[in-house]
XYZ file of C-alpha atoms in Angstrom:
644
model
C -60.194 -7.904 214.464
C -60.236 -9.763 217.745
C -56.781 -10.359 219.106
C -55.618 -13.265 221.143
C -55.578 -10.882 224.062
C -58.472 -8.660 222.981
C -58.543 -6.485 226.058
C -57.058 -5.785 229.471
C -58.443 -8.327 231.937
C -59.900 -7.480 235.353
C -57.780 -9.699 237.576
C -56.366 -7.405 240.301
C -57.797 -7.361 243.818
C -56.956 -5.222 246.877
C -53.863 -7.139 248.121
C -52.227 -7.449 244.706
C -52.965 -3.848 243.716
C -51.780 -2.555 247.109
C -48.576 -4.529 246.574
C -48.186 -3.018 243.099
C -48.796 0.437 244.608
C -46.161 0.037 247.302
C -43.653 -1.610 245.001
C -44.120 1.028 242.294
C -44.061 4.091 244.520
C -41.437 2.887 246.992
C -39.078 1.906 244.172
C -38.335 5.595 243.673
C -36.620 5.781 247.077
C -33.721 3.890 245.572
C -32.890 6.793 243.264
C -34.692 9.857 244.687
C -33.339 10.054 248.243
C -29.847 11.144 247.210
C -30.864 13.968 244.892
C -33.307 15.336 247.505
C -30.564 15.226 250.157
C -28.210 17.022 247.765
C -30.380 20.144 247.999
C -32.498 19.812 251.149
C -29.605 18.682 253.403
C -30.902 18.351 256.978
C -34.431 19.210 255.846
C -34.582 16.095 253.639
C -37.034 14.107 255.830
C -39.314 17.118 256.186
C -39.301 17.827 252.455
C -40.156 14.162 251.823
C -42.960 14.319 254.381
C -44.421 17.562 252.988
C -44.379 16.319 249.405
C -45.723 12.934 250.561
C -48.725 14.592 252.205
C -49.345 16.572 249.025
C -49.089 13.290 247.129
C -51.831 11.827 249.337
C -54.044 14.828 248.567
C -53.507 14.317 244.841
C -54.234 10.602 245.238
C -57.750 11.452 246.452
C -58.534 13.017 243.082
C -56.937 10.076 241.268
C -59.049 7.652 243.283
C -62.261 9.435 242.314
C -61.279 9.867 238.679
C -60.078 6.328 238.059
C -62.967 4.692 239.909
C -65.489 6.754 237.938
C -63.696 6.147 234.602
C -61.904 2.775 235.012
C -60.047 2.834 231.716
C -56.338 2.723 230.872
C -54.810 6.180 230.599
C -54.883 7.470 234.171
C -55.005 11.249 234.408
C -54.993 11.615 230.622
C -58.315 9.780 230.463
C -60.278 11.904 232.878
C -58.621 15.132 231.701
C -59.784 14.268 228.187
C -63.255 13.491 229.514
C -63.448 16.741 231.480
C -61.987 19.063 228.844
C -61.119 17.846 225.335
C -58.846 15.527 223.408
C -55.889 17.956 223.071
C -55.829 18.545 226.849
C -55.983 14.819 227.483
C -53.218 14.193 224.972
C -50.838 16.800 226.439
C -51.417 15.352 229.917
C -50.708 11.856 228.661
C -47.704 13.006 226.643
C -46.199 14.645 229.756
C -46.764 11.435 231.710
C -45.106 9.333 229.016
C -42.036 11.525 229.515
C -42.109 10.661 233.226
C -42.264 6.938 232.482
C -39.242 7.324 230.232
C -37.323 9.235 232.911
C -38.063 6.567 235.526
C -36.751 3.967 233.069
C -33.603 6.022 232.511
C -32.931 6.626 236.218
C -33.686 3.045 237.225
C -31.358 1.749 234.500
C -28.628 4.180 235.561
C -28.834 3.213 239.238
C -28.804 -0.583 238.717
C -25.010 -0.772 238.158
C -24.402 1.381 241.243
C -26.375 -0.923 243.526
C -24.806 -4.016 241.975
C -21.312 -2.513 242.038
C -21.556 -1.354 245.652
C -22.937 -4.716 246.800
C -20.346 -6.832 244.975
C -17.328 -4.554 245.220
C -17.217 -4.234 241.419
C -16.339 -0.542 241.484
C -15.901 -0.314 237.728
C -19.680 -0.413 237.320
C -20.061 2.767 239.358
C -17.656 4.898 237.323
C -18.570 7.136 234.403
C -19.217 6.470 231.589
C -19.608 2.755 232.300
C -22.615 3.245 234.551
C -24.361 4.978 231.656
C -23.331 2.220 229.249
C -24.602 -0.472 231.609
C -27.776 1.554 232.227
C -28.522 1.653 228.508
C -27.843 -2.080 228.267
C -30.257 -2.704 231.149
C -33.029 -0.705 229.468
C -32.530 -2.341 226.076
C -32.203 -5.788 227.650
C -35.434 -5.478 229.632
C -37.205 -4.161 226.531
C -35.888 -7.100 224.513
C -37.247 -9.569 227.063
C -40.517 -7.664 227.124
C -40.796 -8.076 223.354
C -40.435 -11.821 223.684
C -43.156 -12.232 226.272
C -45.165 -10.051 228.611
C -44.220 -10.124 232.278
C -46.542 -11.682 234.827
C -46.872 -8.520 236.892
C -49.680 -9.804 239.070
C -47.828 -12.846 240.379
C -44.555 -11.044 241.078
C -45.963 -7.793 242.514
C -46.390 -9.109 246.039
C -42.923 -10.700 246.040
C -41.169 -7.561 244.784
C -43.131 -5.298 247.131
C -42.321 -7.669 249.992
C -38.605 -7.531 249.232
C -38.665 -3.732 248.973
C -40.598 -3.403 252.220
C -38.284 -5.863 253.983
C -35.187 -3.902 252.977
C -36.784 -0.599 253.964
C -37.952 -1.863 257.360
C -34.530 -3.404 257.960
C -32.851 -0.045 257.374
C -35.405 1.758 259.527
C -35.291 -0.722 262.424
C -31.496 -0.988 262.552
C -31.141 2.690 261.752
C -33.157 3.845 264.761
C -31.110 1.518 266.965
C -27.602 2.243 265.665
C -27.646 5.447 263.570
C -30.440 7.759 264.629
C -29.354 10.954 266.349
C -31.374 14.079 267.069
C -28.138 16.049 267.200
C -27.195 14.880 263.707
C -30.616 15.913 262.382
C -30.012 19.491 263.491
C -26.299 19.600 262.740
C -25.462 22.158 260.075
C -29.147 23.075 259.653
C -29.780 26.785 259.219
C -32.753 27.426 256.937
C -31.878 30.165 254.485
C -28.181 29.385 254.794
C -27.900 25.593 254.945
C -29.905 24.879 252.939
C -30.471 28.137 251.077
C -34.012 29.124 250.129
C -33.209 28.541 246.489
C -32.019 25.017 247.270
C -35.263 24.267 249.145
C -37.209 25.644 246.176
C -35.232 23.324 243.913
C -35.696 20.338 246.251
C -39.495 20.549 246.491
C -40.277 19.688 242.857
C -37.379 17.216 242.757
C -38.899 15.443 245.766
C -41.867 14.494 243.570
C -39.456 11.935 242.140
C -39.628 10.132 245.494
C -43.279 9.288 244.867
C -43.421 7.958 241.334
C -45.856 5.197 240.457
C -49.258 6.806 241.058
C -49.917 6.873 237.310
C -48.838 3.247 236.933
C -51.350 2.186 239.577
C -54.083 4.382 238.070
C -53.371 2.839 234.658
C -54.334 -0.544 236.116
C -57.947 0.570 236.594
C -58.981 -1.393 233.521
C -57.498 -4.554 235.070
C -58.968 -4.154 238.551
C -61.867 -6.050 240.004
C -64.385 -3.616 241.510
C -62.265 -0.504 240.806
C -64.562 1.705 242.895
C -63.642 -0.228 246.012
C -60.251 -1.721 245.153
C -58.445 1.340 243.780
C -59.005 3.733 246.721
C -58.125 1.120 249.338
C -55.041 0.013 247.457
C -53.871 3.537 246.689
C -54.148 4.819 250.233
C -52.696 1.664 251.767
C -49.679 1.700 249.468
C -49.122 5.469 249.462
C -49.622 5.907 253.216
C -47.031 3.241 253.924
C -44.584 4.733 251.431
C -44.875 8.227 252.942
C -44.219 6.880 256.442
C -41.274 4.750 255.314
C -39.789 7.571 253.217
C -39.901 9.985 256.152
C -38.279 7.428 258.458
C -35.534 6.530 255.977
C -34.907 10.232 255.386
C -34.325 10.697 259.115
C -31.972 7.710 259.237
C -30.088 8.903 256.167
C -29.476 12.401 257.520
C -28.548 10.967 260.927
C -25.890 8.862 259.202
C -24.724 11.677 256.915
C -25.487 15.079 258.525
C -24.929 18.320 256.654
C -21.401 19.715 256.756
C -19.420 22.468 255.035
C -18.535 21.376 251.510
C -16.977 23.767 248.979
C -18.384 21.664 246.123
C -21.832 21.365 247.672
C -24.926 23.471 247.008
C -24.414 26.806 248.766
C -21.159 25.589 250.304
C -22.850 22.796 252.240
C -23.388 19.149 251.512
C -24.386 15.739 252.819
C -22.526 12.619 251.778
C -25.934 11.033 251.176
C -26.410 13.465 248.275
C -22.823 13.564 247.012
C -20.814 10.387 247.633
C -23.952 8.202 247.626
C -26.035 10.196 245.132
C -26.559 7.225 242.788
C -27.062 4.597 245.496
C -28.459 6.389 248.564
C -29.871 3.315 250.317
C -26.503 1.625 249.908
C -25.013 4.627 251.702
C -27.290 3.999 254.678
C -26.392 0.302 254.615
C -22.669 1.178 254.505
C -23.074 3.358 257.612
C -23.719 0.230 259.696
C -20.095 -0.851 259.262
C -18.783 0.060 262.709
C -21.935 0.180 264.813
C -22.552 -3.509 263.923
C -20.041 -6.334 263.280
C -18.466 -6.198 259.835
C -19.901 -9.547 258.615
C -23.416 -8.371 259.466
C -22.779 -4.988 257.833
C -21.553 -6.742 254.690
C -24.651 -8.955 254.656
C -26.859 -5.856 254.927
C -24.976 -4.260 252.025
C -25.450 -7.340 249.841
C -29.152 -7.640 250.719
C -29.930 -3.971 250.108
C -27.868 -3.937 246.903
C -29.461 -7.075 245.484
C -32.948 -5.947 246.470
C -32.349 -2.494 245.045
C -31.134 -3.851 241.719
C -34.122 -6.196 241.484
C -36.637 -3.483 242.377
C -35.092 -1.122 239.833
C -35.195 -3.777 237.114
C -38.872 -4.274 237.850
C -39.333 -0.484 237.768
C -37.970 -0.467 234.215
C -40.385 -3.238 233.272
C -43.454 -1.641 234.832
C -42.572 1.739 233.330
C -42.501 0.126 229.898
C -45.900 -1.408 230.618
C -47.278 1.848 232.021
C -46.122 3.843 229.019
C -47.549 1.164 226.737
C -50.957 1.202 228.412
C -51.047 4.983 228.212
C -49.993 4.929 224.553
C -52.666 2.286 223.894
C -55.376 4.516 225.358
C -54.144 7.451 223.278
C -53.782 5.372 220.128
C -57.334 4.088 220.533
C -58.537 7.693 220.371
C -56.342 8.549 217.384
C -54.010 10.784 219.364
C -51.047 8.581 218.437
C -50.498 6.496 215.303
C -52.691 3.417 215.070
C -49.835 1.004 215.783
C -49.751 2.229 219.402
C -53.470 1.567 219.850
C -53.348 -2.179 219.253
C -52.878 -5.024 221.708
C -50.347 -7.689 220.840
C -50.919 -11.366 221.496
C -47.428 -11.948 222.911
C -46.586 -8.682 224.657
C -50.120 -7.381 225.389
C -49.073 -3.773 224.717
C -47.962 -2.673 221.257
C -44.376 -3.659 220.337
C -43.955 -0.143 218.935
C -44.502 1.222 222.457
C -41.823 -1.064 223.892
C -39.246 -0.237 221.233
C -39.848 3.520 221.232
C -39.881 3.707 225.056
C -36.574 1.870 225.330
C -34.884 3.950 222.640
C -36.069 7.319 223.979
C -35.237 6.398 227.608
C -31.757 5.335 226.496
C -31.369 8.596 224.579
C -32.391 10.580 227.669
C -29.788 8.745 229.705
C -27.074 9.474 227.165
C -28.122 13.138 226.862
C -28.145 13.453 230.645
C -24.599 12.123 230.767
C -23.401 15.115 228.731
C -25.462 17.732 230.573
C -23.182 19.904 232.729
C -25.643 19.812 235.662
C -25.244 15.995 235.914
C -27.647 13.365 234.638
C -29.536 12.688 237.882
C -30.339 16.336 238.536
C -31.315 16.941 234.906
C -33.649 13.954 234.771
C -35.124 14.641 238.215
C -35.933 18.226 237.275
C -37.464 17.153 233.975
C -39.553 14.539 235.780
C -41.049 17.191 238.055
C -42.123 19.198 234.983
C -44.278 16.361 233.649
C -45.684 14.967 236.877
C -46.685 18.319 238.377
C -48.348 19.369 235.131
C -50.313 16.104 235.101
C -51.247 16.307 238.797
C -52.577 19.833 238.341
C -54.583 18.866 235.262
C -55.965 15.746 236.974
C -57.294 17.677 239.945
C -58.810 20.343 237.715
C -60.497 17.563 235.731
C -62.068 16.058 238.859
C -63.426 19.487 239.811
C -64.781 20.149 236.328
C -66.433 16.722 236.101
C -68.368 17.541 239.264
C -69.964 20.396 237.278
C -70.257 18.891 233.789
C -71.231 15.338 234.752
C -72.912 15.466 238.164
C -74.763 12.203 237.415
C -71.573 10.276 236.600
C -71.386 7.218 238.816
C -68.536 7.715 241.287
C -67.946 4.513 243.276
C -65.410 6.494 245.292
C -66.251 10.111 245.999
C -63.802 12.402 247.780
C -65.229 13.462 251.124
C -64.990 16.991 252.472
C -66.777 19.241 249.983
C -67.963 22.818 249.749
C -70.878 24.084 247.673
C -69.926 26.156 244.640
C -72.830 27.265 242.415
C -74.909 24.428 243.769
C -72.249 21.731 243.178
C -70.217 19.855 245.793
C -66.539 20.510 245.063
C -63.816 18.501 246.880
C -61.710 20.611 249.219
C -58.737 18.300 248.626
C -58.668 19.212 244.930
C -59.125 22.899 245.704
C -56.083 22.736 247.980
C -53.974 20.414 245.862
C -54.454 22.169 242.519
C -52.820 25.502 243.430
C -50.092 23.728 245.404
C -49.013 21.446 242.566
C -49.244 24.324 240.097
C -47.142 26.544 242.360
C -44.450 23.870 242.681
C -44.558 23.424 238.904
C -43.867 27.164 238.514
C -40.998 26.835 241.000
C -39.637 23.955 238.957
C -39.717 26.063 235.796
C -37.993 28.958 237.548
C -35.251 27.014 239.328
C -34.469 24.178 236.890
C -32.677 25.575 233.850
C -32.767 22.376 231.781
C -36.462 21.890 232.543
C -37.365 25.271 231.041
C -35.927 24.104 227.733
C -36.519 20.368 227.574
C -40.055 20.364 229.058
C -41.717 22.732 226.568
C -39.700 21.144 223.736
C -41.182 17.744 224.629
C -44.717 19.190 224.631
C -44.099 20.845 221.253
C -42.897 17.550 219.797
C -46.033 15.886 221.148
C -48.261 18.524 219.608
C -46.667 17.852 216.225
C -47.305 14.110 216.609
C -50.910 14.706 217.693
C -51.742 17.095 214.869
C -50.045 14.842 212.323
C -51.972 11.800 213.556
C -55.342 13.567 213.492
C -54.628 15.067 210.081
C -53.615 11.712 208.591
C -56.757 10.056 209.978
C -58.960 12.942 208.780
C -60.132 13.717 212.298
C -60.719 17.203 213.756
C -57.899 18.522 215.934
C -60.202 19.607 218.747
C -62.861 16.970 218.164
C -63.549 14.075 220.483
C -62.749 10.651 219.042
C -64.400 7.681 220.720
C -62.952 4.230 219.946
C -65.355 1.777 218.397
C -66.831 -0.683 220.885
C -67.945 -3.865 219.150
C -71.321 -5.024 220.374
C -70.330 -8.653 220.690
C -73.017 -9.522 223.207
C -76.555 -8.173 222.710
C -77.958 -6.808 225.950
C -81.078 -8.998 226.003
C -80.342 -12.095 223.933
C -76.620 -12.405 224.587
C -76.664 -14.369 227.831
C -74.768 -17.582 227.179
C -74.015 -20.644 229.244
C -72.004 -22.590 226.673
C -70.039 -21.433 223.615
C -68.883 -23.746 220.824
C -65.810 -22.740 218.847
C -64.434 -24.842 215.947
C -60.633 -24.867 216.006
C -57.752 -25.025 213.569
C -54.069 -24.180 213.611
C -53.055 -20.725 212.458
C -53.886 -17.080 212.984
C -57.588 -17.248 212.162
C -58.072 -20.108 214.610
C -56.310 -18.134 217.338
C -58.381 -15.028 216.667
C -61.702 -16.881 216.741
C -60.739 -18.691 219.943
C -59.672 -15.396 221.532
C -63.113 -13.919 220.869
C -64.821 -16.960 222.387
C -62.649 -16.745 225.509
C -63.317 -13.013 225.824
C -67.053 -13.683 225.731
C -66.693 -16.536 228.201
C -64.894 -14.200 230.617
C -67.657 -11.627 230.366
C -70.457 -14.197 230.624
C -68.776 -16.584 233.098
C -69.711 -19.495 230.855
C -68.041 -22.640 229.496
C -66.310 -23.063 226.143
C -66.368 -26.206 224.040
C -63.521 -26.284 221.504
C -63.770 -28.841 218.726
C -61.475 -29.678 215.849
C -63.278 -31.326 212.947
C -61.311 -33.828 210.891
C -62.883 -34.058 207.441
C -62.862 -37.731 206.341
C -63.113 -38.386 202.555
C -66.115 -40.401 201.393
C -63.919 -43.256 200.147
C -62.548 -43.843 203.672
C -64.413 -45.134 206.729
C -64.974 -42.546 209.488
C -62.510 -44.309 211.781
C -59.765 -44.592 209.156
C -56.258 -43.714 210.446
C -55.385 -40.062 209.681
C -52.279 -39.463 211.758
C -51.241 -36.061 210.390
C -54.754 -34.659 210.736
C -55.009 -36.017 214.269
C -51.677 -34.400 215.209
C -52.846 -31.050 213.852
C -56.118 -31.395 215.749
C -54.339 -32.237 219.002
C -52.008 -29.242 218.561
C -54.875 -26.805 217.986
C -56.779 -28.077 221.031
C -53.651 -27.909 223.199
C -53.298 -24.257 222.174
C -56.925 -23.707 223.125
C -56.417 -25.149 226.614
C -53.251 -23.080 227.145
C -54.814 -19.767 226.157
C -57.968 -20.442 228.154
C -55.937 -21.313 231.259
C -54.155 -17.947 231.063
C -57.541 -16.246 231.342
C -59.159 -18.522 233.897
C -61.651 -20.017 231.436
C -62.488 -23.728 231.365
C -62.348 -25.329 227.916
C -63.679 -28.747 227.007
C -61.719 -29.912 223.956
C -62.795 -32.672 221.552
C -61.638 -34.095 218.227
C -64.609 -34.799 215.914
C -64.725 -36.746 212.654
C -67.221 -36.012 209.898
C -67.830 -36.042 206.169
C -68.611 -32.303 206.066
C -67.225 -29.735 208.478
C -70.360 -27.587 208.614
C -72.616 -30.547 209.324
C -70.294 -31.769 212.095
C -70.312 -28.321 213.718
C -74.107 -28.172 213.736
C -74.375 -31.682 215.211
C -71.834 -30.891 217.935
C -73.656 -27.677 218.824
C -76.852 -29.668 219.348
C -75.014 -32.361 221.302
C -73.495 -29.869 223.730
C -76.589 -27.617 223.826
C -74.428 -24.658 222.793
C -76.002 -21.212 223.032
C -73.515 -19.659 220.617
C -71.211 -20.818 217.811
C -68.232 -18.571 217.026
C -66.829 -18.814 213.484
C -64.411 -16.863 211.322
C -64.752 -15.899 207.677
C -61.606 -15.461 205.590
C -61.552 -12.591 203.062
C -60.850 -14.769 200.011
C -64.505 -15.781 199.703
C -65.585 -12.200 199.070
C -63.383 -12.139 195.961
C -65.497 -15.021 194.663
C -68.765 -13.068 195.080
C -69.539 -15.045 198.235
C -69.417 -13.322 201.559
C -69.139 -16.575 203.532
C -67.549 -19.928 202.878
C -69.691 -23.055 202.341
C -68.937 -24.131 205.913
C -70.076 -20.868 207.470
C -73.076 -20.683 205.124
C -74.207 -24.173 206.152
C -73.887 -23.399 209.869
C -75.812 -20.140 209.500
C -78.665 -21.901 207.700
C -78.924 -24.993 209.909
C -77.750 -24.228 213.445
C -80.374 -23.944 216.193
C -78.174 -21.706 218.328
C -76.933 -18.175 217.728
C -73.948 -17.844 215.379
C -71.281 -15.150 215.565
C -69.204 -14.729 212.410
C -65.980 -12.709 212.518
C -65.427 -11.419 208.987
C -61.828 -10.368 208.322
C -61.092 -7.435 205.961
C -59.474 -7.834 202.579
C -55.724 -8.275 202.898
C -55.869 -9.647 206.424
C -54.691 -13.187 207.077
C -54.723 -13.888 203.328
C -52.426 -16.848 203.780
C -54.924 -18.797 205.859
C -56.681 -21.698 204.211
C -60.235 -22.376 205.207
C -60.674 -25.438 207.385
C -62.067 -26.517 210.689
C -64.991 -24.100 210.641
C -63.049 -20.865 210.353
C -64.281 -20.225 206.875
């Protein structure tokens, strides 16, 4: 059945996607810097730089994979394409865990940024920060259920605010805080930090570069993904790596390593202890002294407010990212069908929103009771999922070079070597063993990860097998979602589409299909509402209630079309018979296509179509598309206005 939003629309260009990339990836600085500094101490900027460069290498494979297969799902999509459905599912399932962890961490850190900026210290104390964090997650999810966010219009604003706060800290930091002596103070690799701490910090540092999957998941909504995605990815990621390295240097200059009995290995940095849950606020607080107090307070308020806003958006985009990924998996019967449907109000499935919010809240509560502290537990668990996905994604790009050499690759990673007659990207050959090695390190050094990570994958396997079994699909088989052939390749070139309107679900569904076709064909839509006038009344007889209903249905048509950039010409038509009026209007407007709906009740009367639809099919000069709804669907709708 066509939905009011029947698919993800290609509306993103280079600037907006680059803004989304920076905003998504840079948002992690607000919660990752402290936990990296907790372990890496004076090596924090160098750990961030090393992991950032590895992130850029991985992004090359993502750029090739998503441009060649521009569908929602990110790494899960091209892993499934390269290997099989179970491999794609496990990759996607691991990435869903990462979305949930980002939601949990962002929710947890919001009260710390707000509390530090406003002086409301109660928000920063346990367990109230966890309570507020859960309320933030559930509140954002509740708003998301009411209406989808307008990500594309706000992305540039949010990214601009994040970049402004980062550049402010960097510019003032190099003037007032930066010190080469502080960068080397207390730094003795192998002792401060210990080798084990560096090993722990490397996978945790992946948390500083979240968001690559969110950007890749927007491939289905990107104009010219082969050109837009690579440019946007490398612009956003390159800037984030540079800013992260600079902020790391400023942070360690402000809070150099020092002996700390409660620190890792007997050493610590206040950036990773006192300011663990609001590290950028710690840098802002360090200006109190070097700059006048009023200015320092203003910096604190700006960074705190910006941080809270960016983190709230991170919760929202993580919900959307998890929903898009679940949609792609549900479409291929890897998750229950309810996750593979698009909702008219929220775009993604409401089940995805509710389940994401509940599981993220549960993770936050569980982390609160973990002895190793919530931030460290969640950061370690995040590295398990993201490194597994990065390794699988790069392997998939390599394999696709062998299995599908003719696959169109609008972006192709440069720098290749010949292996058995096939060009293989050097970047993937370097990145794959590196990400896998760090994943092994994560499993060895993070105790909670060794338990929770495999347990999550096992739970996913149960869901996958149960879904395939219930749908009578093979476990290892490849399921391809049905693609309705709405527009024939040769005949289906339309300049004008006529759609009869009415209030109600069927009217919305039929209109949605017409708008979807108009988007694909770049053509006009004529929406009419036929008022059936009884024979005993003149055609111009007053019919106020019918006219109000007609005006309401056409107003809905204009509103929905405007959301999708489609022009609709709306008219109220009077006639003795609805079918005859539709045919006459199609001739008047020289319509190439008429889109109608057929309610299921007619099939119970041994008639597949209603009299209205039957008349239009027999008498219209233009093509007619009839959307026939299954039994039990929209049963409450009464036939009128050409929906049949």
